[in-house]
Short mmCIF file of N, CA, C and O in Angstrom, two decimals:
data_model
loop_
_atom_site.label_atom_id
_atom_site.label_comp_id
_atom_site.label_asym_id
_atom_site.label_seq_id
_atom_site.Cartn_x
_atom_site.Cartn_y
_atom_site.Cartn_z
N UNK A 3 2.62 -11.49 12.46
CA UNK A 3 3.51 -10.53 11.82
C UNK A 3 3.67 -9.35 12.78
O UNK A 3 2.70 -8.77 13.22
N UNK A 4 4.92 -9.04 13.11
CA UNK A 4 5.20 -7.91 13.98
C UNK A 4 6.04 -6.88 13.25
O UNK A 4 6.81 -7.21 12.35
N UNK A 5 5.89 -5.64 13.68
CA UNK A 5 6.71 -4.57 13.11
C UNK A 5 8.10 -4.57 13.75
O UNK A 5 8.25 -4.90 14.93
N UNK A 6 9.09 -4.18 12.97
CA UNK A 6 10.43 -3.99 13.50
C UNK A 6 10.40 -2.90 14.57
O UNK A 6 9.55 -2.00 14.52
N UNK A 7 11.34 -2.94 15.49
CA UNK A 7 11.42 -1.90 16.52
C UNK A 7 11.66 -0.53 15.89
O UNK A 7 11.16 0.47 16.37
N UNK A 8 12.43 -0.50 14.81
CA UNK A 8 12.74 0.76 14.14
C UNK A 8 11.85 1.00 12.91
O UNK A 8 12.23 1.68 11.96
N UNK A 9 10.63 0.45 12.93
CA UNK A 9 9.76 0.56 11.76
C UNK A 9 9.49 2.00 11.33
O UNK A 9 9.39 2.25 10.13
N UNK A 10 9.39 2.99 12.25
CA UNK A 10 9.13 4.35 11.75
C UNK A 10 10.22 4.86 10.81
O UNK A 10 9.93 5.47 9.78
N UNK A 11 11.48 4.59 11.14
CA UNK A 11 12.55 5.07 10.26
C UNK A 11 12.59 4.27 8.96
O UNK A 11 12.89 4.81 7.90
N UNK A 12 12.27 2.99 9.01
CA UNK A 12 12.20 2.17 7.79
C UNK A 12 11.08 2.66 6.88
O UNK A 12 11.26 2.76 5.67
N UNK A 13 9.93 2.97 7.48
CA UNK A 13 8.81 3.47 6.69
C UNK A 13 9.16 4.82 6.08
O UNK A 13 8.90 5.06 4.89
N UNK A 14 9.77 5.70 6.85
CA UNK A 14 10.13 7.02 6.33
C UNK A 14 11.12 6.91 5.18
O UNK A 14 11.00 7.64 4.18
N UNK A 15 12.08 6.00 5.28
CA UNK A 15 13.04 5.80 4.19
C UNK A 15 12.31 5.34 2.92
O UNK A 15 12.62 5.81 1.82
N UNK A 16 11.34 4.44 3.08
CA UNK A 16 10.56 3.99 1.93
C UNK A 16 9.76 5.15 1.33
O UNK A 16 9.74 5.34 0.11
N UNK A 17 9.11 5.93 2.18
CA UNK A 17 8.32 7.07 1.71
C UNK A 17 9.21 8.06 0.96
O UNK A 17 8.83 8.54 -0.12
N UNK A 18 10.36 8.36 1.50
CA UNK A 18 11.27 9.32 0.86
C UNK A 18 11.70 8.83 -0.51
O UNK A 18 11.72 9.59 -1.48
N UNK A 19 12.06 7.56 -0.61
CA UNK A 19 12.53 7.00 -1.88
C UNK A 19 11.40 6.86 -2.90
O UNK A 19 11.61 7.09 -4.10
N UNK A 20 10.22 6.52 -2.44
CA UNK A 20 9.11 6.21 -3.36
C UNK A 20 8.55 7.44 -4.06
O UNK A 20 8.06 7.33 -5.19
N UNK A 21 8.59 8.58 -3.43
CA UNK A 21 7.96 9.76 -4.01
C UNK A 21 8.59 10.21 -5.32
O UNK A 21 7.93 10.83 -6.14
N UNK A 22 9.85 9.89 -5.51
CA UNK A 22 10.53 10.29 -6.74
C UNK A 22 10.45 9.22 -7.83
O UNK A 22 10.80 9.48 -8.98
N UNK A 23 9.99 8.02 -7.48
CA UNK A 23 9.92 6.93 -8.45
C UNK A 23 8.70 7.09 -9.35
O UNK A 23 7.61 7.38 -8.87
N UNK A 24 8.86 6.84 -10.62
CA UNK A 24 7.69 6.91 -11.52
C UNK A 24 6.81 5.68 -11.35
O UNK A 24 7.28 4.59 -11.01
N UNK A 25 5.52 5.86 -11.59
CA UNK A 25 4.57 4.75 -11.58
C UNK A 25 4.95 3.78 -12.69
O UNK A 25 5.28 4.19 -13.80
N UNK A 26 4.92 2.49 -12.38
CA UNK A 26 5.18 1.47 -13.39
C UNK A 26 4.49 0.18 -12.97
O UNK A 26 4.71 -0.32 -11.86
N UNK A 27 3.63 -0.33 -13.85
CA UNK A 27 2.93 -1.58 -13.56
C UNK A 27 3.94 -2.68 -13.26
O UNK A 27 4.91 -2.87 -13.98
N UNK A 28 3.71 -3.41 -12.18
CA UNK A 28 4.55 -4.53 -11.80
C UNK A 28 5.85 -4.16 -11.13
O UNK A 28 6.62 -5.03 -10.75
N UNK A 29 6.10 -2.87 -10.98
CA UNK A 29 7.33 -2.40 -10.35
C UNK A 29 6.99 -1.42 -9.22
O UNK A 29 7.42 -1.60 -8.08
N UNK A 30 6.23 -0.37 -9.55
CA UNK A 30 5.86 0.66 -8.56
C UNK A 30 4.42 1.07 -8.83
O UNK A 30 4.16 2.12 -9.42
N UNK A 31 3.50 0.20 -8.45
CA UNK A 31 2.06 0.47 -8.58
C UNK A 31 1.46 0.38 -7.18
O UNK A 31 2.18 0.13 -6.21
N UNK A 32 0.16 0.58 -7.05
CA UNK A 32 -0.43 0.65 -5.72
C UNK A 32 -0.33 -0.66 -4.95
O UNK A 32 -0.14 -0.66 -3.74
N UNK A 33 -0.44 -1.79 -5.63
CA UNK A 33 -0.37 -3.08 -4.94
C UNK A 33 1.03 -3.35 -4.41
O UNK A 33 1.21 -3.75 -3.25
N UNK A 34 2.03 -3.13 -5.25
CA UNK A 34 3.40 -3.34 -4.80
C UNK A 34 3.83 -2.29 -3.79
O UNK A 34 4.62 -2.56 -2.89
N UNK A 35 3.28 -1.10 -3.91
CA UNK A 35 3.57 -0.03 -2.95
C UNK A 35 3.10 -0.45 -1.55
O UNK A 35 3.84 -0.35 -0.58
N UNK A 36 1.88 -0.96 -1.46
CA UNK A 36 1.37 -1.41 -0.17
C UNK A 36 2.20 -2.58 0.36
O UNK A 36 2.57 -2.62 1.54
N UNK A 37 2.53 -3.52 -0.52
CA UNK A 37 3.35 -4.66 -0.12
C UNK A 37 4.75 -4.21 0.32
O UNK A 37 5.31 -4.75 1.28
N UNK A 38 5.31 -3.23 -0.37
CA UNK A 38 6.62 -2.72 -0.01
C UNK A 38 6.60 -2.06 1.37
O UNK A 38 7.56 -2.17 2.14
N UNK A 39 5.50 -1.39 1.70
CA UNK A 39 5.38 -0.77 3.03
C UNK A 39 5.29 -1.84 4.11
O UNK A 39 5.91 -1.71 5.18
N UNK A 40 4.53 -2.90 3.86
CA UNK A 40 4.45 -4.00 4.82
C UNK A 40 5.84 -4.64 4.98
O UNK A 40 6.28 -4.91 6.10
N UNK A 41 6.53 -4.84 3.87
CA UNK A 41 7.88 -5.41 3.90
C UNK A 41 8.83 -4.52 4.71
O UNK A 41 9.60 -5.00 5.55
N UNK A 42 8.76 -3.21 4.48
CA UNK A 42 9.66 -2.29 5.19
C UNK A 42 9.41 -2.28 6.69
O UNK A 42 10.35 -2.18 7.48
N UNK A 43 8.15 -2.39 7.10
CA UNK A 43 7.83 -2.28 8.52
C UNK A 43 7.87 -3.61 9.26
O UNK A 43 8.06 -3.63 10.47
N UNK A 44 7.69 -4.74 8.53
CA UNK A 44 7.61 -6.04 9.20
C UNK A 44 8.63 -7.06 8.72
O UNK A 44 8.86 -8.07 9.39
N UNK A 45 9.19 -6.87 7.53
CA UNK A 45 10.09 -7.86 6.96
C UNK A 45 9.37 -8.96 6.21
O UNK A 45 10.00 -9.87 5.68
N UNK A 46 8.05 -8.89 6.14
CA UNK A 46 7.25 -9.91 5.45
C UNK A 46 6.86 -9.38 4.07
O UNK A 46 6.25 -8.32 3.96
N UNK A 47 7.22 -10.12 3.03
CA UNK A 47 6.88 -9.71 1.66
C UNK A 47 5.62 -10.43 1.21
O UNK A 47 5.67 -11.58 0.78
N UNK A 48 4.50 -9.76 1.32
CA UNK A 48 3.21 -10.33 0.93
C UNK A 48 3.09 -10.52 -0.58
O UNK A 48 2.25 -11.28 -1.05
N UNK A 49 3.94 -9.84 -1.34
CA UNK A 49 3.84 -9.87 -2.80
C UNK A 49 4.68 -10.97 -3.45
O UNK A 49 4.73 -11.05 -4.67
N UNK A 50 5.32 -11.81 -2.66
CA UNK A 50 6.16 -12.87 -3.24
C UNK A 50 5.43 -13.64 -4.33
O UNK A 50 5.99 -13.87 -5.40
N UNK A 51 4.15 -14.04 -4.13
CA UNK A 51 3.48 -14.83 -5.17
C UNK A 51 3.25 -14.11 -6.50
O UNK A 51 3.09 -14.77 -7.52
N UNK A 52 3.21 -12.80 -6.50
CA UNK A 52 2.91 -12.10 -7.76
C UNK A 52 3.97 -11.08 -8.18
O UNK A 52 3.92 -10.55 -9.28
N UNK A 53 4.94 -10.82 -7.36
CA UNK A 53 6.00 -9.86 -7.71
C UNK A 53 6.72 -10.37 -8.97
O UNK A 53 7.13 -11.52 -9.05
N UNK A 54 6.84 -9.52 -9.98
CA UNK A 54 7.53 -9.88 -11.21
C UNK A 54 6.71 -10.68 -12.19
O UNK A 54 7.23 -11.17 -13.18
N UNK A 55 5.38 -10.80 -11.94
CA UNK A 55 4.55 -11.62 -12.83
C UNK A 55 3.69 -10.82 -13.79
O UNK A 55 2.98 -11.40 -14.60
N UNK A 56 3.73 -9.48 -13.71
CA UNK A 56 2.92 -8.65 -14.61
C UNK A 56 3.65 -7.36 -14.92
O UNK A 56 4.51 -6.92 -14.17
N UNK A 57 3.31 -6.77 -16.08
CA UNK A 57 3.97 -5.53 -16.46
C UNK A 57 3.06 -4.57 -17.21
O UNK A 57 3.51 -3.53 -17.67
N UNK A 58 1.78 -4.93 -17.33
CA UNK A 58 0.82 -4.06 -18.01
C UNK A 58 -0.43 -3.92 -17.14
O UNK A 58 -0.67 -4.72 -16.23
N UNK A 59 -1.25 -2.93 -17.46
CA UNK A 59 -2.50 -2.74 -16.73
C UNK A 59 -3.42 -3.96 -16.90
O UNK A 59 -4.06 -4.40 -15.95
N UNK A 60 -3.48 -4.50 -18.11
CA UNK A 60 -4.32 -5.67 -18.35
C UNK A 60 -3.88 -6.87 -17.53
O UNK A 60 -4.72 -7.58 -16.96
N UNK A 61 -2.57 -7.09 -17.47
CA UNK A 61 -2.06 -8.19 -16.65
C UNK A 61 -2.32 -7.94 -15.17
O UNK A 61 -2.66 -8.87 -14.43
N UNK A 62 -2.20 -6.70 -14.73
CA UNK A 62 -2.48 -6.37 -13.34
C UNK A 62 -3.94 -6.61 -13.01
O UNK A 62 -4.27 -7.17 -11.96
N UNK A 63 -4.83 -6.22 -13.91
CA UNK A 63 -6.26 -6.43 -13.70
C UNK A 63 -6.60 -7.91 -13.61
O UNK A 63 -7.35 -8.34 -12.73
N UNK A 64 -6.03 -8.70 -14.50
CA UNK A 64 -6.27 -10.15 -14.48
C UNK A 64 -5.75 -10.77 -13.18
O UNK A 64 -6.42 -11.62 -12.57
N UNK A 65 -4.58 -10.34 -12.74
CA UNK A 65 -4.03 -10.85 -11.50
C UNK A 65 -4.89 -10.46 -10.31
O UNK A 65 -5.18 -11.28 -9.44
N UNK A 66 -5.31 -9.19 -10.28
CA UNK A 66 -6.18 -8.73 -9.19
C UNK A 66 -7.47 -9.53 -9.14
O UNK A 66 -7.93 -9.91 -8.06
N UNK A 67 -8.06 -9.79 -10.29
CA UNK A 67 -9.28 -10.59 -10.34
C UNK A 67 -9.03 -11.98 -9.77
O UNK A 67 -9.82 -12.50 -8.98
N UNK A 68 -7.91 -12.59 -10.14
CA UNK A 68 -7.58 -13.93 -9.66
C UNK A 68 -7.31 -13.95 -8.16
O UNK A 68 -7.60 -14.95 -7.49
N UNK A 69 -6.78 -12.85 -7.62
CA UNK A 69 -6.45 -12.78 -6.19
C UNK A 69 -7.61 -12.29 -5.32
O UNK A 69 -7.48 -12.23 -4.10
N UNK A 70 -8.72 -11.91 -5.94
CA UNK A 70 -9.88 -11.47 -5.18
C UNK A 70 -10.06 -9.97 -5.07
O UNK A 70 -10.90 -9.49 -4.32
N UNK A 71 -9.24 -9.20 -5.78
CA UNK A 71 -9.40 -7.75 -5.80
C UNK A 71 -8.55 -7.02 -4.77
O UNK A 71 -7.85 -7.62 -3.95
N UNK A 72 -8.63 -5.70 -4.83
CA UNK A 72 -7.82 -4.86 -3.95
C UNK A 72 -8.14 -5.07 -2.48
O UNK A 72 -7.26 -5.05 -1.64
N UNK A 73 -9.40 -5.26 -2.19
CA UNK A 73 -9.81 -5.47 -0.79
C UNK A 73 -9.15 -6.72 -0.22
O UNK A 73 -8.66 -6.73 0.91
N UNK A 74 -9.11 -7.79 -1.01
CA UNK A 74 -8.48 -9.03 -0.56
C UNK A 74 -6.98 -8.83 -0.36
O UNK A 74 -6.40 -9.35 0.61
N UNK A 75 -6.35 -8.08 -1.25
CA UNK A 75 -4.91 -7.82 -1.09
C UNK A 75 -4.64 -6.97 0.14
O UNK A 75 -3.70 -7.23 0.89
N UNK A 76 -5.43 -5.94 0.35
CA UNK A 76 -5.25 -5.09 1.52
C UNK A 76 -5.38 -5.87 2.81
O UNK A 76 -4.63 -5.66 3.76
N UNK A 77 -6.31 -6.80 2.83
CA UNK A 77 -6.57 -7.60 4.03
C UNK A 77 -5.40 -8.50 4.40
O UNK A 77 -5.29 -8.94 5.55
N UNK A 78 -4.50 -8.76 3.45
CA UNK A 78 -3.32 -9.57 3.77
C UNK A 78 -2.43 -8.87 4.80
O UNK A 78 -1.68 -9.51 5.51
N UNK A 79 -2.53 -7.54 4.85
CA UNK A 79 -1.67 -6.77 5.74
C UNK A 79 -2.01 -6.86 7.20
O UNK A 79 -1.17 -6.62 8.06
N UNK A 80 -3.25 -7.22 7.52
CA UNK A 80 -3.64 -7.29 8.92
C UNK A 80 -5.13 -7.14 9.10
O UNK A 80 -5.89 -7.08 8.12
N UNK A 81 -5.58 -7.04 10.34
CA UNK A 81 -7.01 -6.93 10.61
C UNK A 81 -7.59 -5.60 10.14
O UNK A 81 -6.92 -4.56 10.20
N UNK A 82 -8.83 -5.65 9.68
CA UNK A 82 -9.50 -4.43 9.23
C UNK A 82 -9.78 -3.50 10.41
O UNK A 82 -10.05 -3.95 11.53
N UNK A 83 -9.67 -2.21 10.14
CA UNK A 83 -9.99 -1.20 11.15
C UNK A 83 -10.74 -0.06 10.46
O UNK A 83 -10.73 0.04 9.23
N UNK A 84 -11.34 0.79 11.23
CA UNK A 84 -11.96 1.98 10.67
C UNK A 84 -10.85 2.88 10.13
O UNK A 84 -9.82 3.04 10.78
N UNK A 85 -11.05 3.47 8.96
CA UNK A 85 -10.01 4.34 8.41
C UNK A 85 -9.56 5.44 9.36
O UNK A 85 -8.38 5.79 9.38
N UNK A 86 -10.47 5.96 10.17
CA UNK A 86 -10.11 7.03 11.11
C UNK A 86 -9.12 6.54 12.17
O UNK A 86 -8.45 7.35 12.81
N UNK A 87 -9.04 5.23 12.38
CA UNK A 87 -8.13 4.66 13.37
C UNK A 87 -6.81 4.20 12.77
O UNK A 87 -5.94 3.71 13.48
N UNK A 88 -6.66 4.35 11.47
CA UNK A 88 -5.42 3.94 10.81
C UNK A 88 -4.30 4.90 11.20
O UNK A 88 -4.52 6.08 11.45
N UNK A 89 -3.11 4.38 11.24
CA UNK A 89 -1.94 5.18 11.56
C UNK A 89 -0.81 4.89 10.58
O UNK A 89 -0.98 4.14 9.62
N UNK A 90 0.32 5.46 10.87
CA UNK A 90 1.48 5.30 9.99
C UNK A 90 1.78 3.82 9.76
O UNK A 90 1.80 3.03 10.69
N UNK A 91 1.99 3.49 8.49
CA UNK A 91 2.32 2.13 8.10
C UNK A 91 1.14 1.24 7.80
O UNK A 91 1.31 0.15 7.27
N UNK A 92 -0.06 1.69 8.10
CA UNK A 92 -1.26 0.90 7.80
C UNK A 92 -1.63 1.07 6.33
O UNK A 92 -1.24 2.02 5.67
N UNK A 93 -2.42 0.12 5.82
CA UNK A 93 -2.83 0.09 4.42
C UNK A 93 -4.31 0.44 4.34
O UNK A 93 -5.10 0.03 5.18
N UNK A 94 -4.68 1.21 3.32
CA UNK A 94 -6.07 1.58 3.13
C UNK A 94 -6.49 1.45 1.67
O UNK A 94 -5.63 1.40 0.78
N UNK A 95 -7.77 1.37 1.46
CA UNK A 95 -8.34 1.31 0.12
C UNK A 95 -9.02 2.63 -0.17
O UNK A 95 -9.94 3.03 0.54
N UNK A 96 -8.55 3.31 -1.21
CA UNK A 96 -9.07 4.59 -1.64
C UNK A 96 -9.82 4.37 -2.95
O UNK A 96 -9.36 3.62 -3.80
N UNK A 97 -10.94 5.03 -3.11
CA UNK A 97 -11.61 5.03 -4.40
C UNK A 97 -11.57 6.45 -4.93
O UNK A 97 -12.01 7.38 -4.27
N UNK A 98 -10.97 6.60 -6.10
CA UNK A 98 -10.79 7.93 -6.69
C UNK A 98 -10.77 7.79 -8.20
O UNK A 98 -10.13 6.89 -8.75
N UNK A 99 -11.46 8.67 -8.85
CA UNK A 99 -11.46 8.68 -10.31
C UNK A 99 -12.02 7.41 -10.92
O UNK A 99 -11.58 7.00 -11.98
N UNK A 100 -12.97 6.78 -10.23
CA UNK A 100 -13.60 5.58 -10.75
C UNK A 100 -12.79 4.31 -10.59
O UNK A 100 -13.14 3.28 -11.15
N UNK A 101 -11.71 4.37 -9.81
CA UNK A 101 -10.91 3.16 -9.58
C UNK A 101 -10.47 3.08 -8.13
O UNK A 101 -10.52 4.06 -7.41
N UNK A 102 -10.02 1.91 -7.77
CA UNK A 102 -9.53 1.69 -6.42
C UNK A 102 -8.01 1.76 -6.39
O UNK A 102 -7.34 1.47 -7.40
N UNK A 103 -7.49 2.15 -5.24
CA UNK A 103 -6.05 2.27 -5.05
C UNK A 103 -5.71 1.78 -3.64
O UNK A 103 -6.37 2.17 -2.69
N UNK A 104 -4.67 0.97 -3.50
CA UNK A 104 -4.15 0.66 -2.18
C UNK A 104 -3.17 1.76 -1.83
O UNK A 104 -2.30 2.11 -2.63
N UNK A 105 -3.31 2.31 -0.65
CA UNK A 105 -2.47 3.41 -0.21
C UNK A 105 -1.88 3.08 1.16
O UNK A 105 -2.37 2.20 1.86
N UNK A 106 -0.85 3.80 1.53
CA UNK A 106 -0.17 3.61 2.80
C UNK A 106 -0.29 4.90 3.60
O UNK A 106 -0.07 5.99 3.06
N UNK A 107 -0.63 4.76 4.87
CA UNK A 107 -0.78 5.93 5.73
C UNK A 107 0.60 6.36 6.24
O UNK A 107 1.41 5.53 6.61
N UNK A 108 0.84 7.65 6.23
CA UNK A 108 2.12 8.16 6.73
C UNK A 108 1.99 8.81 8.10
O UNK A 108 2.92 9.42 8.60
N UNK A 109 0.83 8.67 8.71
CA UNK A 109 0.57 9.28 10.01
C UNK A 109 -0.32 10.51 9.90
O UNK A 109 -0.93 10.95 10.87
N UNK A 110 -0.42 11.05 8.69
CA UNK A 110 -1.25 12.24 8.45
C UNK A 110 -2.18 12.08 7.26
O UNK A 110 -3.23 12.71 7.21
N UNK A 111 -1.78 11.27 6.29
CA UNK A 111 -2.56 11.13 5.05
C UNK A 111 -2.24 9.78 4.41
O UNK A 111 -1.31 9.08 4.81
N UNK A 112 -3.03 9.45 3.40
CA UNK A 112 -2.79 8.25 2.60
C UNK A 112 -1.92 8.62 1.40
O UNK A 112 -2.18 9.62 0.74
N UNK A 113 -0.93 7.81 1.10
CA UNK A 113 -0.01 8.06 -0.01
C UNK A 113 -0.05 6.89 -0.99
O UNK A 113 -0.15 5.74 -0.58
N UNK A 114 0.05 7.22 -2.28
CA UNK A 114 -0.01 6.18 -3.29
C UNK A 114 0.61 6.67 -4.60
O UNK A 114 0.38 7.80 -5.02
N UNK A 115 1.37 5.79 -5.27
CA UNK A 115 1.86 6.14 -6.60
C UNK A 115 0.75 5.97 -7.63
O UNK A 115 0.01 4.98 -7.59
N UNK A 116 0.60 6.93 -8.51
CA UNK A 116 -0.37 6.85 -9.60
C UNK A 116 0.34 7.30 -10.87
O UNK A 116 1.46 7.82 -10.82
N UNK A 117 -0.32 7.15 -11.99
CA UNK A 117 0.27 7.62 -13.26
C UNK A 117 0.51 9.12 -13.24
O UNK A 117 1.36 9.63 -13.95
N UNK A 118 -0.27 9.83 -12.44
CA UNK A 118 -0.14 11.29 -12.36
C UNK A 118 0.90 11.71 -11.34
O UNK A 118 1.10 12.90 -11.11
N UNK A 119 1.56 10.77 -10.70
CA UNK A 119 2.55 11.08 -9.68
C UNK A 119 2.14 10.53 -8.33
O UNK A 119 1.15 9.81 -8.20
N UNK A 120 2.91 10.86 -7.33
CA UNK A 120 2.65 10.38 -5.97
C UNK A 120 1.55 11.24 -5.37
O UNK A 120 1.68 12.46 -5.29
N UNK A 121 0.45 10.63 -4.96
CA UNK A 121 -0.73 11.37 -4.50
C UNK A 121 -0.91 11.22 -3.00
O UNK A 121 -0.66 10.15 -2.43
N UNK A 122 -1.36 12.31 -2.35
CA UNK A 122 -1.74 12.32 -0.93
C UNK A 122 -3.24 12.51 -0.85
O UNK A 122 -3.78 13.43 -1.47
N UNK A 123 -3.90 11.64 -0.10
CA UNK A 123 -5.33 11.78 0.17
C UNK A 123 -5.54 11.92 1.66
O UNK A 123 -4.82 11.32 2.45
N UNK A 124 -6.55 12.67 2.08
CA UNK A 124 -6.83 12.79 3.52
C UNK A 124 -7.29 11.45 4.09
O UNK A 124 -7.80 10.59 3.37
N UNK A 125 -7.13 11.28 5.38
CA UNK A 125 -7.51 10.03 6.04
C UNK A 125 -8.96 9.67 5.75
O UNK A 125 -9.27 8.50 5.53
N UNK A 126 -9.83 10.64 5.67
CA UNK A 126 -11.26 10.37 5.44
C UNK A 126 -11.53 9.80 4.04
O UNK A 126 -12.62 9.31 3.77
N UNK A 127 -10.57 9.85 3.15
CA UNK A 127 -10.76 9.35 1.79
C UNK A 127 -10.77 7.83 1.71
O UNK A 127 -11.25 7.27 0.72
N UNK A 128 -10.26 7.15 2.73
CA UNK A 128 -10.20 5.69 2.69
C UNK A 128 -11.59 5.08 2.90
O UNK A 128 -12.35 5.52 3.75
N UNK A 129 -11.86 4.09 2.12
CA UNK A 129 -13.11 3.34 2.25
C UNK A 129 -13.00 2.28 3.35
O UNK A 129 -13.96 1.98 4.04
N UNK A 130 -11.82 1.69 3.47
CA UNK A 130 -11.53 0.74 4.54
C UNK A 130 -10.02 0.74 4.76
O UNK A 130 -9.27 1.30 3.96
N UNK A 131 -9.59 0.14 5.87
CA UNK A 131 -8.17 0.15 6.21
C UNK A 131 -7.83 -1.11 6.99
O UNK A 131 -8.72 -1.78 7.54
N UNK A 132 -6.54 -1.41 7.03
CA UNK A 132 -6.05 -2.59 7.74
C UNK A 132 -4.84 -2.21 8.57
O UNK A 132 -3.93 -1.52 8.11
N UNK A 133 -4.81 -2.68 9.82
CA UNK A 133 -3.68 -2.47 10.73
C UNK A 133 -2.58 -3.44 10.34
O UNK A 133 -2.79 -4.64 10.30
N UNK A 134 -1.42 -2.93 10.06
CA UNK A 134 -0.30 -3.75 9.61
C UNK A 134 0.59 -4.11 10.79
O UNK A 134 1.20 -3.22 11.40
N UNK A 135 0.67 -5.38 11.11
CA UNK A 135 1.57 -5.87 12.14
C UNK A 135 1.35 -5.26 13.50
O UNK A 135 0.78 -4.19 13.63
N UNK A 136 1.79 -5.96 14.48
CA UNK A 136 1.73 -5.47 15.86
C UNK A 136 3.10 -4.90 16.19
O UNK A 136 4.12 -5.50 15.84
N UNK A 137 3.15 -3.76 16.87
CA UNK A 137 4.45 -3.21 17.23
C UNK A 137 5.16 -4.14 18.23
O UNK A 137 4.52 -4.79 19.03
N UNK A 138 6.48 -4.17 18.17
CA UNK A 138 7.26 -4.92 19.17
C UNK A 138 7.09 -4.26 20.52
O UNK A 138 7.07 -3.05 20.62
N UNK A 139 6.96 -5.10 21.53
CA UNK A 139 6.80 -4.73 22.92
C UNK A 139 7.31 -3.46 23.38
O UNK A 139 7.17 -2.87 24.31
#
């Protein structure tokens, strides 16, 4: 999986559009947010198998359990790296408020849609991270 040559502008367009969208299970939640970022930067939709298959928290939890959890989903994006080495477009796992969240790095912080709105966490907040795609030559 490689990133598009213009991936920074594609990622920025996704970030700009996503911040105004309300959180919604199965539409704009942390798992689909991470998958949407991978799709925007690489053209690969990792969420094809589960996109449109859930619409409640309970259904999301059951699906996550069946897929191996947030860590397993994050790992679909690429090889694991130290969170401090993550950069724009990479995916990370944040633990906050007793739950896990998949977030996308914007080059300065981790971003994620939550029920409370679009949240920014510092890079150090990630428990683990994955490098998404290799940049084109």
